[in-house]
PDB file of C-alpha atoms in Angstrom:
ATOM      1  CA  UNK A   1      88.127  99.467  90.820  1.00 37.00           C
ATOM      2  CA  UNK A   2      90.524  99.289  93.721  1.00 39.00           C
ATOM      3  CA  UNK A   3      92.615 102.456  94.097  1.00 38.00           C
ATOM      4  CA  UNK A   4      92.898 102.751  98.077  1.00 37.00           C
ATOM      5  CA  UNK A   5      95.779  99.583  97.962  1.00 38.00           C
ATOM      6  CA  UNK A   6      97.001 101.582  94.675  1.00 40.00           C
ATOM      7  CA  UNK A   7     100.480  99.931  94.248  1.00 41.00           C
ATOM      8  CA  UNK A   8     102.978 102.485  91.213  1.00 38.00           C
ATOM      9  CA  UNK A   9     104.415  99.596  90.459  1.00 41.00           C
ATOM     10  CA  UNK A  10     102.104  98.377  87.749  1.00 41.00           C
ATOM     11  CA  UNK A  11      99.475 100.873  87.308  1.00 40.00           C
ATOM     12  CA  UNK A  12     100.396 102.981  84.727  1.00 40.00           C
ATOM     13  CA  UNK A  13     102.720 100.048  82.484  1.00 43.00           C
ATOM     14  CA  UNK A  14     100.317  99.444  80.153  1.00 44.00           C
ATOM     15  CA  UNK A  15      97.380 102.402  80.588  1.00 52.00           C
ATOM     16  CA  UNK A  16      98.773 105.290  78.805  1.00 60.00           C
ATOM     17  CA  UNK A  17      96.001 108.097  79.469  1.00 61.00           C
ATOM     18  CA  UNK A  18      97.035 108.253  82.929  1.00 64.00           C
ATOM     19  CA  UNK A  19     100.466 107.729  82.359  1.00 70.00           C
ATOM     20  CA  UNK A  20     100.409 111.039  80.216  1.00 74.00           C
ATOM     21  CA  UNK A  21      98.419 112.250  83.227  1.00 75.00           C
ATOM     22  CA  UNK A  22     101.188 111.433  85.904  1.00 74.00           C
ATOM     23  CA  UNK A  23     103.805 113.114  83.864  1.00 81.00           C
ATOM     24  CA  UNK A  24     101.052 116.247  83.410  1.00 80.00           C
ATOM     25  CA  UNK A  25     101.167 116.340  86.866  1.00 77.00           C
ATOM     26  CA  UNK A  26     104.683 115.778  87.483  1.00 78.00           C
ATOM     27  CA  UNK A  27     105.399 118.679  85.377  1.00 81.00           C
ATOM     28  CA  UNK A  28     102.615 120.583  87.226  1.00 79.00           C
ATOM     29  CA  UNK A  29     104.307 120.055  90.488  1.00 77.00           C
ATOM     30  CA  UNK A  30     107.996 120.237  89.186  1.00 78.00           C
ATOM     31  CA  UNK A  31     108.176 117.120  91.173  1.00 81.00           C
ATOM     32  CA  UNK A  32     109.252 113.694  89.806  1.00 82.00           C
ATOM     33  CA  UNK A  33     106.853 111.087  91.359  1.00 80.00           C
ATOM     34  CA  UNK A  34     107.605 107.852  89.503  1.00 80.00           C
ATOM     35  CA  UNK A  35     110.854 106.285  88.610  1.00 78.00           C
ATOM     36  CA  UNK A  36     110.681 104.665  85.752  1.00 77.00           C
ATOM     37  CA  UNK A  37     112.810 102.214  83.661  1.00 76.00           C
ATOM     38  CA  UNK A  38     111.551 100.475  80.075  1.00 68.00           C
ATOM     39  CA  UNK A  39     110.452  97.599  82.325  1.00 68.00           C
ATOM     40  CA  UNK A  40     108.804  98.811  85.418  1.00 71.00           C
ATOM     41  CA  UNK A  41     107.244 101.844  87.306  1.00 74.00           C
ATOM     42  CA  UNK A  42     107.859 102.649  91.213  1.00 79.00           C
ATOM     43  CA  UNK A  43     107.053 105.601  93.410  1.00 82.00           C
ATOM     44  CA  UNK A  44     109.485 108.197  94.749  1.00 86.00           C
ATOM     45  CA  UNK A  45     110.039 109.184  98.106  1.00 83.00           C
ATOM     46  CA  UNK A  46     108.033 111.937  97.122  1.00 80.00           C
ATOM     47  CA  UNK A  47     105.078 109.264  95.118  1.00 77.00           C
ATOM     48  CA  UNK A  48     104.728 107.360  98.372  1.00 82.00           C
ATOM     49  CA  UNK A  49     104.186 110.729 100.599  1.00 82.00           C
ATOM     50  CA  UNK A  50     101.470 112.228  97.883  1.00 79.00           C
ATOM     51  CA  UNK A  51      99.786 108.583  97.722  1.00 78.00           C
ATOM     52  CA  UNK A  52      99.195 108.039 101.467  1.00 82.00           C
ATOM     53  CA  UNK A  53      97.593 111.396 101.600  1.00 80.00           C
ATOM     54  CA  UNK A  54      95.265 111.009  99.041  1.00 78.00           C
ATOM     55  CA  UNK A  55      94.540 107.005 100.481  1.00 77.00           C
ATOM     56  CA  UNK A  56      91.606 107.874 102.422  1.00 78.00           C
ATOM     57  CA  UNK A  57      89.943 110.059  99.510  1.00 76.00           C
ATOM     58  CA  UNK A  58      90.849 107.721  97.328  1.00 71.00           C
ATOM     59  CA  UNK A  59      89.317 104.971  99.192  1.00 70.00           C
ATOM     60  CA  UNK A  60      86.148 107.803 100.038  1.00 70.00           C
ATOM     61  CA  UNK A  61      85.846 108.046  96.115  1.00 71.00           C
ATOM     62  CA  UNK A  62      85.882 103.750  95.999  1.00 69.00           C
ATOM     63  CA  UNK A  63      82.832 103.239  98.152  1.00 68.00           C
ATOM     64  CA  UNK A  64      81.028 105.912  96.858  1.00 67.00           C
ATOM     65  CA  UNK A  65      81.168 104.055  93.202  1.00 64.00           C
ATOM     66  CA  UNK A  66      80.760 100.998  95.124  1.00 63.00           C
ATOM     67  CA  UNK A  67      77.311 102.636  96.391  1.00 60.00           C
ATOM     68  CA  UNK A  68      76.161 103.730  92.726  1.00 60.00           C
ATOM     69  CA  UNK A  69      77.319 100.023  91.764  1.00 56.00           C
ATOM     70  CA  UNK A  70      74.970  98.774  93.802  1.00 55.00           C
ATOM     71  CA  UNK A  71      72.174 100.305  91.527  1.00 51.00           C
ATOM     72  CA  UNK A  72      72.457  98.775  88.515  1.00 56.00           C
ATOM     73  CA  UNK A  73      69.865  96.559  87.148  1.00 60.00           C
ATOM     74  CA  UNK A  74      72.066  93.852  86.261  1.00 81.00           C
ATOM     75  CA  UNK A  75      75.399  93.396  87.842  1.00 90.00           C
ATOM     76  CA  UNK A  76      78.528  94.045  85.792  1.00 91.00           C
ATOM     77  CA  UNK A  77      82.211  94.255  86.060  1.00 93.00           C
ATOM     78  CA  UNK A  78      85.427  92.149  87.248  1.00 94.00           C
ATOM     79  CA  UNK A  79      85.980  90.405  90.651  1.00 96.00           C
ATOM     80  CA  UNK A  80      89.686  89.813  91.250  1.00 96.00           C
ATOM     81  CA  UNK A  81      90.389  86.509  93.938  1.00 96.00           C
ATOM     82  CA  UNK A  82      93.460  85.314  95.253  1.00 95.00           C
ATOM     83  CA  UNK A  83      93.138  82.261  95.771  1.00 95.00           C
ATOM     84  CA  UNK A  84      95.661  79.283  96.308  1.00 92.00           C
ATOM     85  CA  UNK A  85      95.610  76.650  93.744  1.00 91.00           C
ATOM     86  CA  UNK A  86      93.392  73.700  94.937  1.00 92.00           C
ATOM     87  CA  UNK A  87      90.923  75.835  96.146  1.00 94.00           C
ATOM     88  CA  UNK A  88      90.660  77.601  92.268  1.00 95.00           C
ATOM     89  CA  UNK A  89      90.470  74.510  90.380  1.00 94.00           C
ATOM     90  CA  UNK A  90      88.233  72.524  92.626  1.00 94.00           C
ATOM     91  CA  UNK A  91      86.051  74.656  93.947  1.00 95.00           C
ATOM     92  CA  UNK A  92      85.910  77.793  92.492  1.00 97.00           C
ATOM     93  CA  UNK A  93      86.330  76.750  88.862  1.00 96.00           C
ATOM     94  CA  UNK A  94      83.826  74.250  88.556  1.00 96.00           C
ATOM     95  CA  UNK A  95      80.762  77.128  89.502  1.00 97.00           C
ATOM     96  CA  UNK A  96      81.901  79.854  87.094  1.00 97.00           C
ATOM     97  CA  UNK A  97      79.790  78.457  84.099  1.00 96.00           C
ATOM     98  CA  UNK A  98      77.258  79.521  86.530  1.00 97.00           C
ATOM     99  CA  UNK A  99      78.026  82.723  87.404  1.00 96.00           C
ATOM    100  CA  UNK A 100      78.450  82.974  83.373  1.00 96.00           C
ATOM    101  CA  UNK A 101      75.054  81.840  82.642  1.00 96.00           C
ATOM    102  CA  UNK A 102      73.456  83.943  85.651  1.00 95.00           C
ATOM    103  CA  UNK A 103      75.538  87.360  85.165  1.00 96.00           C
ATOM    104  CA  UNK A 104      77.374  87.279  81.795  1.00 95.00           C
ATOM    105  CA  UNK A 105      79.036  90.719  82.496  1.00 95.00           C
ATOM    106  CA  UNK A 106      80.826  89.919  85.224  1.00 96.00           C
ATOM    107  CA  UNK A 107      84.361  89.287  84.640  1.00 96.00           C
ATOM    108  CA  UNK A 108      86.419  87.191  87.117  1.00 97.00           C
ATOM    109  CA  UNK A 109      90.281  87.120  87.457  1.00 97.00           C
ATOM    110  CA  UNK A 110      91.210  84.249  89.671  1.00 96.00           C
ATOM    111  CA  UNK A 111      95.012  84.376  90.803  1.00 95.00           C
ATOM    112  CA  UNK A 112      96.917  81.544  92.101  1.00 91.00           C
ATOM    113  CA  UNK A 113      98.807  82.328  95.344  1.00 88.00           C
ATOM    114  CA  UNK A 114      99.974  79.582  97.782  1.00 82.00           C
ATOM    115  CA  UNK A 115     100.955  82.369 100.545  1.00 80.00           C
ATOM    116  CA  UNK A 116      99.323  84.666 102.394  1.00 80.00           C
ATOM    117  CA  UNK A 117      98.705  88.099 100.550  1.00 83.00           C
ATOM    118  CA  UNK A 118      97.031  91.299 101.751  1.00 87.00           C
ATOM    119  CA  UNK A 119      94.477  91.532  99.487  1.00 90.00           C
ATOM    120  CA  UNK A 120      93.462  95.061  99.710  1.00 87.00           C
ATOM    121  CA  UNK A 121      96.977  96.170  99.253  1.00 85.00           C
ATOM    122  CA  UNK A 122      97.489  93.883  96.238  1.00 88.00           C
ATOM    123  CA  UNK A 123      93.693  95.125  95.006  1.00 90.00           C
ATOM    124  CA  UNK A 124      91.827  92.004  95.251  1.00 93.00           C
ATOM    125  CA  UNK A 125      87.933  91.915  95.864  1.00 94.00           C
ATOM    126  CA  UNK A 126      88.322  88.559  98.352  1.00 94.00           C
ATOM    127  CA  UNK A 127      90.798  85.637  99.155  1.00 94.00           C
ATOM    128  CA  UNK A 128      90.394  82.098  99.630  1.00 95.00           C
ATOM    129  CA  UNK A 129      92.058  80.002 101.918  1.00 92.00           C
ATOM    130  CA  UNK A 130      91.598  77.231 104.281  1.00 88.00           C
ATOM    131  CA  UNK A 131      90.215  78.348 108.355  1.00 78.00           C
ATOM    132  CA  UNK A 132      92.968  79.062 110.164  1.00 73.00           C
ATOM    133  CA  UNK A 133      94.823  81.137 107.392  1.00 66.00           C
ATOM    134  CA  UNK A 134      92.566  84.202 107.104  1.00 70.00           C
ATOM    135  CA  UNK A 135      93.258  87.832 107.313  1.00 67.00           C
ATOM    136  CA  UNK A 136      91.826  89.406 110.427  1.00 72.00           C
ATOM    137  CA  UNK A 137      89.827  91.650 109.770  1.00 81.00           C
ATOM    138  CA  UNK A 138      87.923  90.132 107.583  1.00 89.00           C
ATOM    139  CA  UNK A 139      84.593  88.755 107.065  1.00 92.00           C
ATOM    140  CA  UNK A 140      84.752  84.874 105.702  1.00 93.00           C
ATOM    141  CA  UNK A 141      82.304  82.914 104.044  1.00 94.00           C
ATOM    142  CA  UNK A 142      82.662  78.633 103.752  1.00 95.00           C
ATOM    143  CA  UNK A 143      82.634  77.613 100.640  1.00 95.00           C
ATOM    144  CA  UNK A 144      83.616  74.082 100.648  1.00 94.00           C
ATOM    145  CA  UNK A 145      84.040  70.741 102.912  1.00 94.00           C
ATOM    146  CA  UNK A 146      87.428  69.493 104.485  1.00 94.00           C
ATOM    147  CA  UNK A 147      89.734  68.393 102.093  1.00 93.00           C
ATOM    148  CA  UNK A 148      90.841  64.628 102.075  1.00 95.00           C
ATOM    149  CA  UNK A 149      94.769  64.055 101.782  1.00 96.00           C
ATOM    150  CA  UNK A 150      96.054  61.474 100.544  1.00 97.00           C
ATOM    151  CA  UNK A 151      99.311  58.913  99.505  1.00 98.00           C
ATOM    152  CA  UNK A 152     100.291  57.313  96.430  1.00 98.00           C
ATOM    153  CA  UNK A 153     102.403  55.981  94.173  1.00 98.00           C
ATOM    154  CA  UNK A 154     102.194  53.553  90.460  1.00 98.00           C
ATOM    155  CA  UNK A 155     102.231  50.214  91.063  1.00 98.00           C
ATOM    156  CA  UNK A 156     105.215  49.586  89.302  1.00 98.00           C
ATOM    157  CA  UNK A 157     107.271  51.534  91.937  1.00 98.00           C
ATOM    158  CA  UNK A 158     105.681  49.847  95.001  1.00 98.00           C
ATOM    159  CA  UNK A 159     106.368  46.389  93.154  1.00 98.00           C
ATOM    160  CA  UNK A 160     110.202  47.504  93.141  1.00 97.00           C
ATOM    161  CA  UNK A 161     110.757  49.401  96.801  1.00 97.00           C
ATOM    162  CA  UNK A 162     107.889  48.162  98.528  1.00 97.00           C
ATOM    163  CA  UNK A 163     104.456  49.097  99.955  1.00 98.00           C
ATOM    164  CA  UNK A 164     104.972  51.114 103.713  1.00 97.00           C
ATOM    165  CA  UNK A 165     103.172  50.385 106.173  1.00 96.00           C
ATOM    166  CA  UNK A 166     103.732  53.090 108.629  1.00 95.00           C
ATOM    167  CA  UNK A 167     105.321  56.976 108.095  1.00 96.00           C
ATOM    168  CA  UNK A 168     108.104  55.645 109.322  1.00 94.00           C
ATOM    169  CA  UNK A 169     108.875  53.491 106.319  1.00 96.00           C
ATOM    170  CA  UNK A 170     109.183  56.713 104.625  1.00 96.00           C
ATOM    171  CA  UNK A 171     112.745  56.833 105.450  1.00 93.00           C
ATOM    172  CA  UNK A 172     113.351  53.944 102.963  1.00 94.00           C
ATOM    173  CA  UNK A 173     111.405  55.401  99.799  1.00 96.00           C
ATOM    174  CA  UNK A 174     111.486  57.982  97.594  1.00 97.00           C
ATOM    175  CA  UNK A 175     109.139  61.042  97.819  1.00 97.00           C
ATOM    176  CA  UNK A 176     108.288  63.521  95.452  1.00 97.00           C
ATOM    177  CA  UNK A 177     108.030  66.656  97.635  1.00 94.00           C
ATOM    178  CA  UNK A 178     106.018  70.351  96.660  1.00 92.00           C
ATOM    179  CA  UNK A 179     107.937  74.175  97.567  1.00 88.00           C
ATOM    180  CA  UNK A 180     106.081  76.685  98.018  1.00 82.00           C
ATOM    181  CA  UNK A 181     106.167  79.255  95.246  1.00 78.00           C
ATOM    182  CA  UNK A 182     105.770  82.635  97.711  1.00 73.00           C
ATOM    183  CA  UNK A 183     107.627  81.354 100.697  1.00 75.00           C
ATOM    184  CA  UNK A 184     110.328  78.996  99.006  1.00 79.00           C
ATOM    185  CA  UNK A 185     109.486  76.759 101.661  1.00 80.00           C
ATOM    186  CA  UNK A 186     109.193  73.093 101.354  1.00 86.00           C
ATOM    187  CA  UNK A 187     105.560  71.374 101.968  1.00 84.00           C
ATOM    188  CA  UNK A 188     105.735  69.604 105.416  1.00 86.00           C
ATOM    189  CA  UNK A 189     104.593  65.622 105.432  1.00 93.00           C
ATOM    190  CA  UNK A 190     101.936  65.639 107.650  1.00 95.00           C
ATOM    191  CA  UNK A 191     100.207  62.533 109.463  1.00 97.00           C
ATOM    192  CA  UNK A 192      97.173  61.591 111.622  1.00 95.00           C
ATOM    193  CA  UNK A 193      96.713  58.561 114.345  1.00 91.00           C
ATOM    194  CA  UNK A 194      93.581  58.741 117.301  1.00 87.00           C
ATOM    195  CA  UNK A 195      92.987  62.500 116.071  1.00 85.00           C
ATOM    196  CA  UNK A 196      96.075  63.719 117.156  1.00 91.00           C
ATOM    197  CA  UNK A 197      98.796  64.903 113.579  1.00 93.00           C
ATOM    198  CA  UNK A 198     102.154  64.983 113.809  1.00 93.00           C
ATOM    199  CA  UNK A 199     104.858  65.599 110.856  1.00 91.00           C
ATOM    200  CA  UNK A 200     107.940  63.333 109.904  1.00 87.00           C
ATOM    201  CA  UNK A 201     111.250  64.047 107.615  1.00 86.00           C
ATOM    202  CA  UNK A 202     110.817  62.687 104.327  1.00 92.00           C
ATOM    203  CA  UNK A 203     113.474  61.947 101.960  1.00 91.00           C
ATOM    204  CA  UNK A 204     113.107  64.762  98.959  1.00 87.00           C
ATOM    205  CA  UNK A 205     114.334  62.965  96.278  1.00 92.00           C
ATOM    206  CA  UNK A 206     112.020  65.160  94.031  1.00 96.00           C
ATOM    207  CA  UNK A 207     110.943  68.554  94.494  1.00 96.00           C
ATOM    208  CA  UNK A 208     108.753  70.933  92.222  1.00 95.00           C
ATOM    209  CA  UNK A 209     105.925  73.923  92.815  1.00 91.00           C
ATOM    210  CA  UNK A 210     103.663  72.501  90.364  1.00 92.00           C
ATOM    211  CA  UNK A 211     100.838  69.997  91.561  1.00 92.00           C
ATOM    212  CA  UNK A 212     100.959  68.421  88.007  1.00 94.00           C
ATOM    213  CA  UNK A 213     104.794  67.576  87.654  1.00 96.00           C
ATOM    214  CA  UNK A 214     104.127  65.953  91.279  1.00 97.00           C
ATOM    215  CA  UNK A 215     101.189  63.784  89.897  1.00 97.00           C
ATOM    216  CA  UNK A 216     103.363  63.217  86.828  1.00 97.00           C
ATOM    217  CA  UNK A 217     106.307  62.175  88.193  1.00 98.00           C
ATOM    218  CA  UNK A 218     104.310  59.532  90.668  1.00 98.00           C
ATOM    219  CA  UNK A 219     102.497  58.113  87.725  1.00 98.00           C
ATOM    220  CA  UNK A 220     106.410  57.675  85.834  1.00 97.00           C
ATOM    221  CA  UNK A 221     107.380  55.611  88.544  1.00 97.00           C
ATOM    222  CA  UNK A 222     109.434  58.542  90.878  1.00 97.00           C
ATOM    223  CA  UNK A 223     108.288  57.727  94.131  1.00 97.00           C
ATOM    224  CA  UNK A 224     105.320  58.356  96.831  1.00 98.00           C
ATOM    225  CA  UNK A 225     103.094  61.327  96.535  1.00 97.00           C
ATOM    226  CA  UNK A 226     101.087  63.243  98.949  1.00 96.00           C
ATOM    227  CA  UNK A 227      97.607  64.967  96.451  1.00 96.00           C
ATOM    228  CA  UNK A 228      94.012  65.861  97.671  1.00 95.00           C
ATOM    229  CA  UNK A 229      91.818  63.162  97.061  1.00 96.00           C
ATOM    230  CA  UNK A 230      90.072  65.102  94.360  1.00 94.00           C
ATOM    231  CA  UNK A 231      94.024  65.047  92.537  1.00 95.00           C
ATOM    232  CA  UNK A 232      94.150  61.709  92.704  1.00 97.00           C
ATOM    233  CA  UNK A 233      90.295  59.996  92.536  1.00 96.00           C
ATOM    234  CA  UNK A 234      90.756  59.219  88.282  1.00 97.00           C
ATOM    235  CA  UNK A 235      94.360  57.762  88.422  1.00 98.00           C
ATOM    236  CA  UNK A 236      93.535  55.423  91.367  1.00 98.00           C
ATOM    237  CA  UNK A 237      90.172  54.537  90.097  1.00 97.00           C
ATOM    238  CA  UNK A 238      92.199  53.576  86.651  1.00 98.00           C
ATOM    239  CA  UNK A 239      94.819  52.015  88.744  1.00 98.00           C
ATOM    240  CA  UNK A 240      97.943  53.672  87.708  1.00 98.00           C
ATOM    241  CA  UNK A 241      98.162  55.208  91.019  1.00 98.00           C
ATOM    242  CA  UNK A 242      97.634  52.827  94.436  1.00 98.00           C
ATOM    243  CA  UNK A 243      96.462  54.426  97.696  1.00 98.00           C
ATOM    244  CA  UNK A 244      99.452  53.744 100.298  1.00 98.00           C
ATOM    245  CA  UNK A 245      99.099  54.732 103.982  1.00 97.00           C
ATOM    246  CA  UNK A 246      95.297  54.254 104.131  1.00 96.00           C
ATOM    247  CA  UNK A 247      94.073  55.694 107.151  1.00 94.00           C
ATOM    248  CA  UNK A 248      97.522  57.904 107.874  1.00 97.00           C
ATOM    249  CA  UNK A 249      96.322  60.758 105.558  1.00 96.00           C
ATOM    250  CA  UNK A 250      95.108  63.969 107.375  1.00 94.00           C
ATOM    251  CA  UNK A 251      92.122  66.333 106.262  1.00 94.00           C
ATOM    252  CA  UNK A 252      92.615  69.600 105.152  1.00 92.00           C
ATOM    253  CA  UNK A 253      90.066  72.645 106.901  1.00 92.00           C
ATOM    254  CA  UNK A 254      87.172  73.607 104.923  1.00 94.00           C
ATOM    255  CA  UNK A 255      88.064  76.649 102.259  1.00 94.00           C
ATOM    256  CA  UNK A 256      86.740  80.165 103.447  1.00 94.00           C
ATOM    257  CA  UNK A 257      86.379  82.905 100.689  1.00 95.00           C
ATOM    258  CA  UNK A 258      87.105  86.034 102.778  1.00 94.00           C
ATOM    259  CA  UNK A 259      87.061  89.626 101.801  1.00 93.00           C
ATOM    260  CA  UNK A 260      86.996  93.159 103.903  1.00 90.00           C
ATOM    261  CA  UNK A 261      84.366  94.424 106.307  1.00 85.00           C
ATOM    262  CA  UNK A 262      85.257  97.683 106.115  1.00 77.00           C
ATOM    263  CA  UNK A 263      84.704  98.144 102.072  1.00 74.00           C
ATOM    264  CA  UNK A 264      81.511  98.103 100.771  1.00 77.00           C
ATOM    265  CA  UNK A 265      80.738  95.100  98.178  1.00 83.00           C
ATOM    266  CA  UNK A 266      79.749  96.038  94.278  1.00 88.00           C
ATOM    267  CA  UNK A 267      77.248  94.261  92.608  1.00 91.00           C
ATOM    268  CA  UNK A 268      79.806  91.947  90.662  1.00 94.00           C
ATOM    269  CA  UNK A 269      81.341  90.981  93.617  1.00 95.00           C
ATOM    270  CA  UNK A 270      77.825  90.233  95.482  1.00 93.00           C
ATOM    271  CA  UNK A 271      76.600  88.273  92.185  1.00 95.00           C
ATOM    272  CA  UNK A 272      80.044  86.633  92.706  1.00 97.00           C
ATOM    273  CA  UNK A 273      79.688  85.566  96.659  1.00 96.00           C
ATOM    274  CA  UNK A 274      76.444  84.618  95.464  1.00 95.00           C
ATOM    275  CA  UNK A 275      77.309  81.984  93.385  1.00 96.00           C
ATOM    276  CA  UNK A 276      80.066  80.786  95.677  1.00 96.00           C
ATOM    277  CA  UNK A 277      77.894  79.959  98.402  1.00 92.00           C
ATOM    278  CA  UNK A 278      75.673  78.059  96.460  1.00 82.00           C
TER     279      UNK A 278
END
């Protein structure tokens, strides 16, 4: 339970008890505190005043269950992570069957994110991003190695447009490009020569959010794709992918799970961090 980053919005849309308890209270007060349509909930002027007095005991009231948490015999409950995408599937993923065999009651609720996101306003136990894109604040754990870029694209295009040799052949070739989802940004090309990475324009003749429409549309023939390593390992070990640009490819920073010093950590999440670090 998270209620000191307690966000109206959502609360209350699908949890009637303290829905009928709001309204109680609204008629209580004589005060409306949420305005609400048949699709979504959002505070009043008045909502956001009563909330950020009742923050700090709020938050009081957290650690204090977080403290009688920490008693239980066996750990139980759900662990909320924002995390973005490669970083879910590759390395957080693959130890849950783990943490299911070891702690069976603890739920987790991974949440793909791609930006940056205050996770204690948005109510999340941790986040998990690469060094150099943490929260301050925080306290960070590493739970993975650098993560190995790299270029591609089917044979069948490079036998039709060519194979590059340098980033600069980029300018002749097609290249399926990623936005960002939170920022609407698109994903900068980045390259690396005697340790020192620099970016280059890239023609965006195809652009999607998903990493599997960008693996997709190399293997149909589209054009040159930028994937982690781990993305691409089975398609160019079966050959319907081919490594271009060897040695131009930089490495991504090591993923960090982070979460907040100032809250105290329940026994889910501490069975959770457990497992992580393994």
């Amino acid at each position: 339970m998270n209620w000191s980053g307690q966000d109206f919005s959502g609360a209350w849309s699908e949890a009637p008890a303290p829905s009928h308890a709001m309204r109680a209270l609204e008629g209580r007060l004589g005060i409306r505190l949420l305005d609400r349509t048949t699709r979504s909930l959002s505070p009043t002027s008045a909502g956001e005043q009563l909330l950020l007095r009742l923050r700090p005991a709020l938050a009081s009231v957290e650690d204090m269950l977080a403290e009688l948490d920490q008693a239980r015999d066996r750990p139980m409950g759900r662990v909320r992570i924002n995390a973005h995408r490669p970083a879910a599937v590759h390395v957080v993923l693959p130890r849950l069957a783990t943490l299911a065999q070891r702690y069976p009651e603890v739920t987790v609720e991974p949440v793909i994110n791609d930006g940056l996101v205050d996770i204690v306003a948005e109510r999340f136990d941790c986040g998990v991003r690469h060094a150099g894109g943490l929260q301050g604040d925080m306290i960070p754990v590493r739970i993975s190695e650098p993560m190995e870029l790299v270029f591609a694209a089917a044979p069948a295009y490079l036998a039709s447009h060519g194979v590059p040799a340098t980033p600069d052949d980029l300018g002749a070739h097609r290249c399926i490009s990623c936005r960002h989802t939170s920022s609407g940004a698109l994903h900068r090309w980045d390259f690396v020569r005697d340790g020192e990475m620099f970016g280059r324009a890239v023609p965006e003749t195809f652009i999607t959010n998903d990493v599997d429409l960008m693996r997709g549309a190399a293997l149909s023939g589209l054009g040159i794709v930028c994937l982690l390593r781990l993305q691409a390992a089975p398609y160019l070990g079966a050959g319907s992918l081919a490594q271009v640009l060897p040695g131009w490819a930089p490495v991504l920073a090591a993923n960090h799970l982070y979460y907040p010093s100032r809250r105290q950590p329940g026994a889910a999440f501490r069975a959770f961090l457990e497992v992580m670090q393994a």
